[in-house]
Coordinates of C-alpha atoms and ligand atoms in Angstrom, one line a residue:
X9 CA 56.8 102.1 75.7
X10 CA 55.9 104.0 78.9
X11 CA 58.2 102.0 80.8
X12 CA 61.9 104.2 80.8
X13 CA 60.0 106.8 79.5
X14 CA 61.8 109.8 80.3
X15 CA 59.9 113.0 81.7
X16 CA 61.3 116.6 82.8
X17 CA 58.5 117.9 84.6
X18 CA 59.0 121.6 84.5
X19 CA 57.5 124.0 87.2
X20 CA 57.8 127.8 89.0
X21 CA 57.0 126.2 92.4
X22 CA 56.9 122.8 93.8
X23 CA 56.1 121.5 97.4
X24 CA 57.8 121.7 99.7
X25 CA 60.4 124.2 98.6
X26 CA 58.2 127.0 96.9
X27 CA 54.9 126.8 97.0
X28 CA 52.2 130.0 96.6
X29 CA 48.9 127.3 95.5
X30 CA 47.6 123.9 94.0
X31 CA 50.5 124.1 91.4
X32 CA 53.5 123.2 93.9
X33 CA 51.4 120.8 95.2
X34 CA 50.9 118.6 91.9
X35 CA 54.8 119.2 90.9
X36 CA 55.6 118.1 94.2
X37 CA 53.8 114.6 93.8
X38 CA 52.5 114.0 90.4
X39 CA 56.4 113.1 89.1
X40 CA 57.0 110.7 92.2
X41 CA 53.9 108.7 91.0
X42 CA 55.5 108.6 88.2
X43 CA 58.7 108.1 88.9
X44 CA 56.8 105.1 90.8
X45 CA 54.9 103.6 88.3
X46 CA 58.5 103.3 86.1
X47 CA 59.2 106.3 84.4
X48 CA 62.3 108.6 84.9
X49 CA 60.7 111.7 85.8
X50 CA 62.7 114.5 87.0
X51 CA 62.0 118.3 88.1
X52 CA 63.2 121.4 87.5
X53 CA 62.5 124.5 89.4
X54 CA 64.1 128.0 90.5
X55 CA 66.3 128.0 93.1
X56 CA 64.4 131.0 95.3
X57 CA 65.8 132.5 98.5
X58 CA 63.4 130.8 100.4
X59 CA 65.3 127.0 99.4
X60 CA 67.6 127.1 102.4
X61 CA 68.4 123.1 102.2
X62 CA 71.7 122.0 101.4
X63 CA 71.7 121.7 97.4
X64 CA 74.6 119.7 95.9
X65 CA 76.2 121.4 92.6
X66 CA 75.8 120.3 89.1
X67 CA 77.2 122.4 86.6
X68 CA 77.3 126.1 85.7
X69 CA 76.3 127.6 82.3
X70 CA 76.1 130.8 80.1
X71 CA 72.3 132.0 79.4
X72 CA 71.8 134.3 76.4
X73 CA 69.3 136.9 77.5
X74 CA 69.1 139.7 74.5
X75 CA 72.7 140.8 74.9
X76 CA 73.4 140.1 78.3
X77 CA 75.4 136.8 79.1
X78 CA 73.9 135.5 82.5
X79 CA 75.5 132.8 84.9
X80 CA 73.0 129.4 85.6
X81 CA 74.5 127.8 88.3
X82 CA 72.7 124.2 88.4
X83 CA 72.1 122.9 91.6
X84 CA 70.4 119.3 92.7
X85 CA 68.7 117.3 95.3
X86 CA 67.2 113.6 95.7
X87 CA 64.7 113.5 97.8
X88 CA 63.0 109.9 98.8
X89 CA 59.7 109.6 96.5
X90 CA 57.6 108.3 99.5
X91 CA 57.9 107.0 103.7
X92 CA 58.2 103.1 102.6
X93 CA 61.0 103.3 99.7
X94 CA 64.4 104.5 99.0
X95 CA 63.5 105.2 95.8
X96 CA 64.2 108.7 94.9
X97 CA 63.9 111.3 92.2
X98 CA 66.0 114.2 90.9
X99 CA 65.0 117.4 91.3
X100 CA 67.2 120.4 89.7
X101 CA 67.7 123.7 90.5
X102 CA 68.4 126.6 88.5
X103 CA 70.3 129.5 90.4
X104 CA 71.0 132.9 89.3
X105 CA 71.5 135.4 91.6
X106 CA 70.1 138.6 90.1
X107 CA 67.0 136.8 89.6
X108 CA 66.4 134.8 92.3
X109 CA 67.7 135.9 95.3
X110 CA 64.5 137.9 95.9
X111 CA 62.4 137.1 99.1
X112 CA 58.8 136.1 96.8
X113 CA 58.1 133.8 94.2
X114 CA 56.2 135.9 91.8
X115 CA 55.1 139.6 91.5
X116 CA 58.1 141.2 90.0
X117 CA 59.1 144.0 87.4
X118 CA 60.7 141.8 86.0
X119 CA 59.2 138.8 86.0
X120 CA 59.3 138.2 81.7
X121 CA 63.3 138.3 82.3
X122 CA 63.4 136.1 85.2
X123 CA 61.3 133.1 83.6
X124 CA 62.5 133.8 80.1
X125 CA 65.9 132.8 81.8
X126 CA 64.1 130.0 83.2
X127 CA 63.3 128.2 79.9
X128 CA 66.3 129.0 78.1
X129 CA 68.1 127.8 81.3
X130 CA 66.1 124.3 81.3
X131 CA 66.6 123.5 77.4
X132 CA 70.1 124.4 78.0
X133 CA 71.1 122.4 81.3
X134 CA 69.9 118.8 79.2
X135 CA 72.8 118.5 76.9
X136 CA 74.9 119.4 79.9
X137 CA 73.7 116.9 82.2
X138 CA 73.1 114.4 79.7
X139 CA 69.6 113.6 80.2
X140 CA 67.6 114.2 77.1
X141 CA 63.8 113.6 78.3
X142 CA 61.0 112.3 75.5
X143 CA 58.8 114.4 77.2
X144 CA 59.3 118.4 78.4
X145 CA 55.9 118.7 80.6
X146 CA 55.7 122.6 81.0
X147 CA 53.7 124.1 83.4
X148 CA 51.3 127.4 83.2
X149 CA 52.6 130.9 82.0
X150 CA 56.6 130.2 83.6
X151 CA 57.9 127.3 81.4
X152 CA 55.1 128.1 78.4
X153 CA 58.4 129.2 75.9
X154 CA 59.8 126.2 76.5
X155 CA 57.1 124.7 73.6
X156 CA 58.0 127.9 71.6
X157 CA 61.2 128.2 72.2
X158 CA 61.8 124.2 71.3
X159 CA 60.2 124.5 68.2
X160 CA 61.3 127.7 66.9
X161 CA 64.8 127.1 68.2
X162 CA 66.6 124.2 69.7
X163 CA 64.9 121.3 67.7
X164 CA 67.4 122.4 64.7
X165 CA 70.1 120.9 66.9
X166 CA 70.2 117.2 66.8
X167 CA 69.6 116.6 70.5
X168 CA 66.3 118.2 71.1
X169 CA 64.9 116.8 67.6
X170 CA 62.5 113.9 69.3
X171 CA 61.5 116.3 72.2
X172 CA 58.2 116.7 72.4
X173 CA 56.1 119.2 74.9
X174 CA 53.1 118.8 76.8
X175 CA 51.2 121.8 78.6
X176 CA 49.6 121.9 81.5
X177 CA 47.0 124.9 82.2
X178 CA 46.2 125.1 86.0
X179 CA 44.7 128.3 85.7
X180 CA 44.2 130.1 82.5
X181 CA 43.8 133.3 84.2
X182 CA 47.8 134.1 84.9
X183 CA 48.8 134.1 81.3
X184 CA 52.3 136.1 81.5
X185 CA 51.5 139.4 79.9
X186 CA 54.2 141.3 79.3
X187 CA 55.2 144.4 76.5
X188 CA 56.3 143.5 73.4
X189 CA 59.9 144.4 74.3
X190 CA 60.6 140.9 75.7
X191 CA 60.7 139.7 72.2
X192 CA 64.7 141.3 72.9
X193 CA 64.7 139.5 75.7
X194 CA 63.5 135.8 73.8
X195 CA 66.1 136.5 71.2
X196 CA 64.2 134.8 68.1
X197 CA 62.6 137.9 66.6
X198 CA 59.5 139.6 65.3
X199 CA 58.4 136.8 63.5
X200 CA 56.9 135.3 66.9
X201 CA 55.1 138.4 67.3
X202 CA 51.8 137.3 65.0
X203 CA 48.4 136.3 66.3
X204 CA 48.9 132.7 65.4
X205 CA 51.7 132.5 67.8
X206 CA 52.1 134.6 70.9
X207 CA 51.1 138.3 69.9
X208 CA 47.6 139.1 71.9
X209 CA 45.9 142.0 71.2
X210 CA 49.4 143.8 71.0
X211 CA 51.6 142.3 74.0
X212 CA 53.5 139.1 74.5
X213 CA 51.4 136.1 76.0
X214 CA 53.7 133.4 77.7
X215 CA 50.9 131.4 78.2
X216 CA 49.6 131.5 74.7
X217 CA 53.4 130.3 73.9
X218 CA 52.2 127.1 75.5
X219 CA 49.0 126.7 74.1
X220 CA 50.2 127.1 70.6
X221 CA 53.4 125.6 70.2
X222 CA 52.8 122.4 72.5
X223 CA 52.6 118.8 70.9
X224 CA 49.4 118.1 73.3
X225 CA 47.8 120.2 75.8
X226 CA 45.6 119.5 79.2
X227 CA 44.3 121.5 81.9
X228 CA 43.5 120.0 85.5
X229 CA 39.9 118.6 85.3
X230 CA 37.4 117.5 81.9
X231 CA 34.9 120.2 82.6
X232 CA 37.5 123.5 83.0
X233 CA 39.2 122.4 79.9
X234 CA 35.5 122.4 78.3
X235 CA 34.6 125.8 80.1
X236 CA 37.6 127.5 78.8
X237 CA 36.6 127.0 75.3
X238 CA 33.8 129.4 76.0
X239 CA 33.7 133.0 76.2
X240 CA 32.9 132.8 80.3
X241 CA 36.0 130.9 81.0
X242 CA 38.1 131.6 77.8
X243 CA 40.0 134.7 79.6
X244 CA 40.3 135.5 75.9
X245 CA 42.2 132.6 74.7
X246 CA 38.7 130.1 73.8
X247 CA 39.3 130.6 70.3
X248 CA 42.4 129.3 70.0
X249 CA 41.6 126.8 72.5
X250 CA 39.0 125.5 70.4
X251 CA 41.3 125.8 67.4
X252 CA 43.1 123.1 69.6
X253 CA 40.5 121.2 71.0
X254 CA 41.4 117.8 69.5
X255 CA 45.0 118.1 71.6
X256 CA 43.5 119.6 75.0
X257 CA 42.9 117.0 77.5
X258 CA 40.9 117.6 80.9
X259 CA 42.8 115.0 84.1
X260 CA 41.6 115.9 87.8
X261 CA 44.5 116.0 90.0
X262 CA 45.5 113.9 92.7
X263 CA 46.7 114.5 96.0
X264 CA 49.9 113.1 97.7
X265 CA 48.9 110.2 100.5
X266 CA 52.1 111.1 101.7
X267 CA 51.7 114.6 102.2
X268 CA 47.6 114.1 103.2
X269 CA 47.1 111.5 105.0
X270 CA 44.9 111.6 108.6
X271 CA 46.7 108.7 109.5
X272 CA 50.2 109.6 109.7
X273 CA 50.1 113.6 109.2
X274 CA 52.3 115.0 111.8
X275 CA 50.9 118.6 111.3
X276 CA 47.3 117.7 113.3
X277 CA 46.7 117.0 116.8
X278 CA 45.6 114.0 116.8
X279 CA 45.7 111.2 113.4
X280 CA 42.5 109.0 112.8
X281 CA 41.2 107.7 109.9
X282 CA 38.5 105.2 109.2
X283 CA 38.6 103.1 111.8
X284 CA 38.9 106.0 114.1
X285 CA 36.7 108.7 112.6
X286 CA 35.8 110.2 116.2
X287 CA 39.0 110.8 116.7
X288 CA 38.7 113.7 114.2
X289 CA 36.7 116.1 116.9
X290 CA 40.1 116.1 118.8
X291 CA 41.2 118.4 115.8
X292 CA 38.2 120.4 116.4
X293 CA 38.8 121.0 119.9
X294 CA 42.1 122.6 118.8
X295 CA 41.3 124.1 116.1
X296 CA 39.1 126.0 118.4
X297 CA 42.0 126.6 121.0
X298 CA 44.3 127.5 118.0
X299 CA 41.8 130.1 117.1
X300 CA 40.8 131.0 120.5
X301 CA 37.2 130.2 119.9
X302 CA 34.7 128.5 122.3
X303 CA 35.3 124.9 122.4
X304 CA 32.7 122.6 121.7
X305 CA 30.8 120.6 119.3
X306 CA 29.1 123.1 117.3
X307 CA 29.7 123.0 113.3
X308 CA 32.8 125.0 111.9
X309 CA 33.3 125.8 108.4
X310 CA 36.2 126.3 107.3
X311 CA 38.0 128.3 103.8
X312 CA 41.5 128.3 103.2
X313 CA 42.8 130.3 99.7
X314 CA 44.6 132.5 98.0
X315 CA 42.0 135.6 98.7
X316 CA 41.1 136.3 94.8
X317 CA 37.8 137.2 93.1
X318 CA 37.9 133.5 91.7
X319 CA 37.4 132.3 95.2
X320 CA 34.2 133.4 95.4
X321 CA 35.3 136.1 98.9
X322 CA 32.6 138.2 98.0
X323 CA 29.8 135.7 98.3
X324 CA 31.2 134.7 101.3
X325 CA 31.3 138.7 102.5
X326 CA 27.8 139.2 101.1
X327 CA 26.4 136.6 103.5
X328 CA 28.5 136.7 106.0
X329 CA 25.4 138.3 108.6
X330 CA 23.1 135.3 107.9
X331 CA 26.2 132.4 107.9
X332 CA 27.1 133.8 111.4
X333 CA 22.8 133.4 112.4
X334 CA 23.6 129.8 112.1
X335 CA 25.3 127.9 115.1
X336 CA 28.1 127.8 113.3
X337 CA 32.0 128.6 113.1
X338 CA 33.8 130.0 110.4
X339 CA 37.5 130.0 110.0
X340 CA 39.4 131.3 107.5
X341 CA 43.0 130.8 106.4
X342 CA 44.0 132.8 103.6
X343 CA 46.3 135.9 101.9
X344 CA 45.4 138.0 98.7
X345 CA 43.8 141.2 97.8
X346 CA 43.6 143.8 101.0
X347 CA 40.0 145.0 100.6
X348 CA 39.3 140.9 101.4
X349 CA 41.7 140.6 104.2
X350 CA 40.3 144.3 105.3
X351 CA 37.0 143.1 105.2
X352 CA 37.8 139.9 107.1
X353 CA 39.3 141.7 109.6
X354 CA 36.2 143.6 110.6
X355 CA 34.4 140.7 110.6
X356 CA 36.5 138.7 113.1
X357 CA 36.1 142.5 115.1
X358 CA 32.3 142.2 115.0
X359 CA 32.0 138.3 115.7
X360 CA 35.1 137.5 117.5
X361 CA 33.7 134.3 119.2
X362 CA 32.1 133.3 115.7
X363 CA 35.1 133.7 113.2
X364 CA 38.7 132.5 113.0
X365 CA 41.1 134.2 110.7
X366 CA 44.4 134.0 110.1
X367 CA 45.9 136.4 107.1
X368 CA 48.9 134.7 105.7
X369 CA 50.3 131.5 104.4
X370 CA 50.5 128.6 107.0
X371 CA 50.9 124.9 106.1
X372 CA 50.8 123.6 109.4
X373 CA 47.1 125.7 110.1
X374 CA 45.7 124.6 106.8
X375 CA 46.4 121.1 108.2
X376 CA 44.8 121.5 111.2
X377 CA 41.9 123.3 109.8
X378 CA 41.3 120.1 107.0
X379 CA 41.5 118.0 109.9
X380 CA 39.5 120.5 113.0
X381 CA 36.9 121.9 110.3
X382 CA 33.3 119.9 109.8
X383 CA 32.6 121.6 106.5
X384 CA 34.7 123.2 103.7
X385 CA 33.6 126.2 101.9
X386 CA 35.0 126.8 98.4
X387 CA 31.9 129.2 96.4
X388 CA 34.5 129.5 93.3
X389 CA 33.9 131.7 90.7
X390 CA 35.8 129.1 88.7
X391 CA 38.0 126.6 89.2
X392 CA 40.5 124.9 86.9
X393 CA 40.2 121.8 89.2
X394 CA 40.6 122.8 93.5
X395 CA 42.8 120.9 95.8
X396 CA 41.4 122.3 98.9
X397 CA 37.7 120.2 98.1
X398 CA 39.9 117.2 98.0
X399 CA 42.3 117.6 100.8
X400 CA 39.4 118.5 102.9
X401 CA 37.4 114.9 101.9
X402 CA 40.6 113.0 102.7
X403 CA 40.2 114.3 106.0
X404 CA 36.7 113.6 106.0
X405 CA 35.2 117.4 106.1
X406 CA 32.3 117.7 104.0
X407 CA 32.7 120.0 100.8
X408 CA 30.5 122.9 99.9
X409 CA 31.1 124.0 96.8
X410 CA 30.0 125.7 93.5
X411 CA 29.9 123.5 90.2
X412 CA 32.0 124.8 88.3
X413 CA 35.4 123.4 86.4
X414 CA 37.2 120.3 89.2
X415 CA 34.3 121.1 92.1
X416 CA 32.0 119.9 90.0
X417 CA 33.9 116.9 88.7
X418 CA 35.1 115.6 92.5
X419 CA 32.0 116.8 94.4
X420 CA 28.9 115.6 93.7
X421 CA 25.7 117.0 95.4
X422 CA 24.2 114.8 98.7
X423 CA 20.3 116.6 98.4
X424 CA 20.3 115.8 94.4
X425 CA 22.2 111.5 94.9
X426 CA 22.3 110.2 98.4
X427 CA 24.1 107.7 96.9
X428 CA 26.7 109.0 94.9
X429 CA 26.7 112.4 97.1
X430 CA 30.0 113.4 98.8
X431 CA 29.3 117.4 99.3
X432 CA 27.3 120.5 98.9
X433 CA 26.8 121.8 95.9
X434 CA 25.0 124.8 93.7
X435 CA 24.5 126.4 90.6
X436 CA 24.6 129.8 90.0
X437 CA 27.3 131.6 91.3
X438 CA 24.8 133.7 93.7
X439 CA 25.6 133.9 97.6
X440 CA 21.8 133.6 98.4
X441 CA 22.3 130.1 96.9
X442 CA 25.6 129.4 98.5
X443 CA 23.5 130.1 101.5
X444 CA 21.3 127.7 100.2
X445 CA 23.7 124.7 100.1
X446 CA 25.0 125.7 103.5
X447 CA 22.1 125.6 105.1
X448 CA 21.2 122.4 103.5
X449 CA 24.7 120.9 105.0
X450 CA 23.9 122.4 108.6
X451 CA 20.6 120.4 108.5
X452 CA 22.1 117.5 108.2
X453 CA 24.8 118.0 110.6
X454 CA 22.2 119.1 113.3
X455 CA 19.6 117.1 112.7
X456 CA 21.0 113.7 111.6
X457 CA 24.2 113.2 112.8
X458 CA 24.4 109.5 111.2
X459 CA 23.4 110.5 107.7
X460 CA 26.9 113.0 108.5
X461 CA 28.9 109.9 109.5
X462 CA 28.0 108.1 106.5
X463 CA 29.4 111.5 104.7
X464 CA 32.6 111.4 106.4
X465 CA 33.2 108.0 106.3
X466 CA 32.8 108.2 102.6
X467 CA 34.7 110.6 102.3
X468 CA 37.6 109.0 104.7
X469 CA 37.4 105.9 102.6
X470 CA 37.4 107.2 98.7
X471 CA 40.6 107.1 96.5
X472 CA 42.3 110.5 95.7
X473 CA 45.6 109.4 95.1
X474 CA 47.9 110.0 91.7
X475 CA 47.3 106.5 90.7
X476 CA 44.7 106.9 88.2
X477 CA 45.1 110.7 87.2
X478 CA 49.3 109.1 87.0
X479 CA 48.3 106.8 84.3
X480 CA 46.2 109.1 82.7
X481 CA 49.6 111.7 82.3
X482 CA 51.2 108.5 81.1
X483 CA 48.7 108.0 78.0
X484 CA 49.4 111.3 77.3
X485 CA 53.2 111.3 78.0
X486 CA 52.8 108.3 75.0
X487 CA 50.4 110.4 72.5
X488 CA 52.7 113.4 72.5
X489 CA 55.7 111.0 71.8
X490 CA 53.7 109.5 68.8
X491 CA 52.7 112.6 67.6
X492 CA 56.3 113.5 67.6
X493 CA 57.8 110.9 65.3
Ligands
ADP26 P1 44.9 127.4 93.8 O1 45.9 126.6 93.1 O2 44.0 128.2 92.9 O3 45.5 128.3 94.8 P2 43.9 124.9 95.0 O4 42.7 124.7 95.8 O5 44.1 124.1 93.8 O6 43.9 126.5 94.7 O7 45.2 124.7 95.9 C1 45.6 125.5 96.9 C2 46.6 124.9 97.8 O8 47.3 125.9 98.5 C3 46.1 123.9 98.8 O9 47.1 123.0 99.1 C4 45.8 124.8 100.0 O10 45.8 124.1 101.2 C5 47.0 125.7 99.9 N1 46.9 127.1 100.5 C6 46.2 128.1 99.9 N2 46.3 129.2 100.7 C7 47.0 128.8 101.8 C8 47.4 129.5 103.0 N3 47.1 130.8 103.2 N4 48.2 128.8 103.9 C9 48.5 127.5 103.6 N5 48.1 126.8 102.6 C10 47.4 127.5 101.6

């Protein structure tokens, strides 16, 4: 059956035309493996400000929004799926000036309006363009009314009938709040408005759209879709998460070797990979010239992220005093809330030969920093599954992380299994023991320098491609179908 499968992957951002986090990364890469391994999947994404390419025109469209009649103007590219084919898949574009032309992605007043158009947009562009997909595969809080707006709507028309939905959480934590007045806005009615489908504790919850209404439902490693059925994790939705906990699925993300890939990466200095490991300390040297640190071969950690409490900043603030004790560098890539960035900032004033930082968002200086860096420090609060732990290990720098959600499925500790270890890891979300587990990482780098090789050669030579989690989505793709007939 999976073979002609057809798939709309549906997603707010996607690599390399929007992206704010691991989201664009797995819409930009997880549909070409699948596109790959014989299925016809396609994207669909907002056309933002920020996609300057040339985008050829497909059709334009009326979109019912309460009483206003808005304009979609679809838009399209093929882009090649990977270096060494021609192959290529579709991605579509859906453009609407008043709601688009903005310079950000997200962050809006009205942001319910914008991705309610969205949804409505994508159901309505399929009979249009004549593609009518077996699977919708919606994506966190923006494309979660596409499940509710499927089955409450559109499947009484003939052509969205064997439609089914899967949703994807990559972070439970944005859930698309919004006040009840958007139900104007949806255009089905109060009867949504109920705690079995998307009222929460008296507002609308776009997210909650997506957990109830789709056929099957997965979130991006085993162990975060078991934490969030707890009251830790649940951000207030583990009830009903546990109501649907034979449908929820838990697949760890891959990376694309396209994108990541030592070898051929024209972002860093200078490529390497197993056979040339060394060559890796190149990107050290200029990741110390980039940051105009001292350069030599003393350890540098590095932390690249989206500067939230879920990152775990404060650990890394709390022990910043005794980190910089160690011979160590830190460098820090990153952009969020100001009293992090604030408080970064005084600590690149107070150690400016010890610390890095760079406060914004910067592809080509995450590259170099996955490639420069010996270590990788991601303390996470939670974490639905982490792409910078495994981008950093494909690059062979050593993870430290907390276990929690996909850190704790991709890392496993080096103190606890020598053999199966490929990181740093502890427990409690304390920064005495994130200390702990970097101190534990320096020892090793100091004092045995070919225990480290053996890390990063591990690391340089494990698999974390799409190939397996690919197949995984496919088994899924065919248990939504089936549960659809
Ligand atoms: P999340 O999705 O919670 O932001 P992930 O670790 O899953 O975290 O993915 C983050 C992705 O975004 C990685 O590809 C990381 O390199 C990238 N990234 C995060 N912050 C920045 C930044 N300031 N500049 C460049 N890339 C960034």
């Amino acid at each position: 059956m999976s073979k002609g499968l057809k798939v709309l992957f549906v997603s707010a951002e996607v690599a390399p035309y929007a992206k704010t986090g691991g989201l664009a990364d797995v819409a930009g890469s997880l549909p070409k493996e699948l596109l790959k391994k014989g299925i016809d999947a396609r994207i669909v994404m907002p056309k933002y400000k920020m996609i300057q390419e040339k985008l050829g025109y497909v059709t334009d469209f009326p979109v019912h929004i309460g009483d206003k009649i808005e304009t979609c103007v679809l838009k399209e590219k093929k882009e090649k799926i990977n270096k060494k084919t021609n192959k290529e898949i579709q991605i579509y574009f859906t453009d609407n000036y008043n709601y688009f032309d903005r310079d950000g992605i997200y962050c809006y007043y009205d942001d319910a309006e914008r991705y309610i158009f969205f949804c409505k947009a994508v159901l309505e562009m399929l009979p249009k363009i004549d593609f009518k997909p077996d699977i919708i595969h919606c994506n966190d809080w923006h494309s979660g009314l596409i499940c509710l707006l499927l089955k409450e709507k559109y499947k009484k028309l003939d052509f969205y009938k064997k439609i089914a939905t899967i949703f994807t959480i990559h972070n439970l934590r944005y859930q698309g709040h919004f006040s009840k007045k958007v139900l104007g806005l949806i255009g089905i009615g109060e009867e949504i408005f109920t705690p079995d489908k998307i009222e929460f504790y008296g507002i609308v919850n776009f997210m909650k759209a997506g957990i109830v209404y789709g056929d099957i439902i997965n979130t991006v490693s085993k162990i975060y879709a078991k934490e969030i059925q707890t009251e830790h994790y649940g951000e207030k939705l583990e009830g009903l998460l546990r109501n649907r906990k034979k449908d929820l699925y838990g697949i760890v993300n891959g990376i694309s070797y396209d994108d990541f890939d030592p070898k051929t990466d024209k972002l860093i200095y200078k490529n390497y990979d197993l056979d040339t490991y060394y060559l890796k300390k190149e990107n050290k040297y200029e990741l110390q010239r980039k940051m105009g640190l001292p350069v030599g071969d003393i350890a540098i950690i590095g932390h690249i992220s989206r500067l939230t409490s879920q990152k775990g900043i404060n650990l890394i603030i709390k022990q910043i005093d005794n980190m910089l004790k160690e011979n160590i560098q830190f460098i820090i890539l990153g952009t969020g809330d100001i009293q992090y960035e604030e408080a970064f900032t005084k600590i690149k004033e107070k150690y400016p030969k010890k610390v890095g930082i760079f406060l914004g968002f910067n592809t080509k200086l995450a590259h170099t920093i996955y490639a420069g860096s010996d270590m990788f420090l991601m303390p996470s609060h939670f974490e639905p599954c982490g792409l910078g732990q495994i981008i950093s290990l494909r690059y062979g720098t050593i993870p430290i992380v907390r276990k929690t959600g996909g850190l704790a499925e991709t890392v496993s500790d080096y103190n606890k299994d020598k053999a199966k270890g490929n990181g740093f890891v502890f427990e409690e979300f304390k920064s005495s023991e994130m200390f702990k587990a970097i101190k534990r990482a320096l020892d090793i780098y100091n004092n045995n320098p070919k225990i480290w090789q053996t890390l990063v050669k591990k690391a340089l030579s494990s698999d974390y491609s799409w190939n397996v989690p690919a197949k995984k989505y496919i088994e899924l793709y065919e248990k939504a179908v089936n549960k659809n007939v």
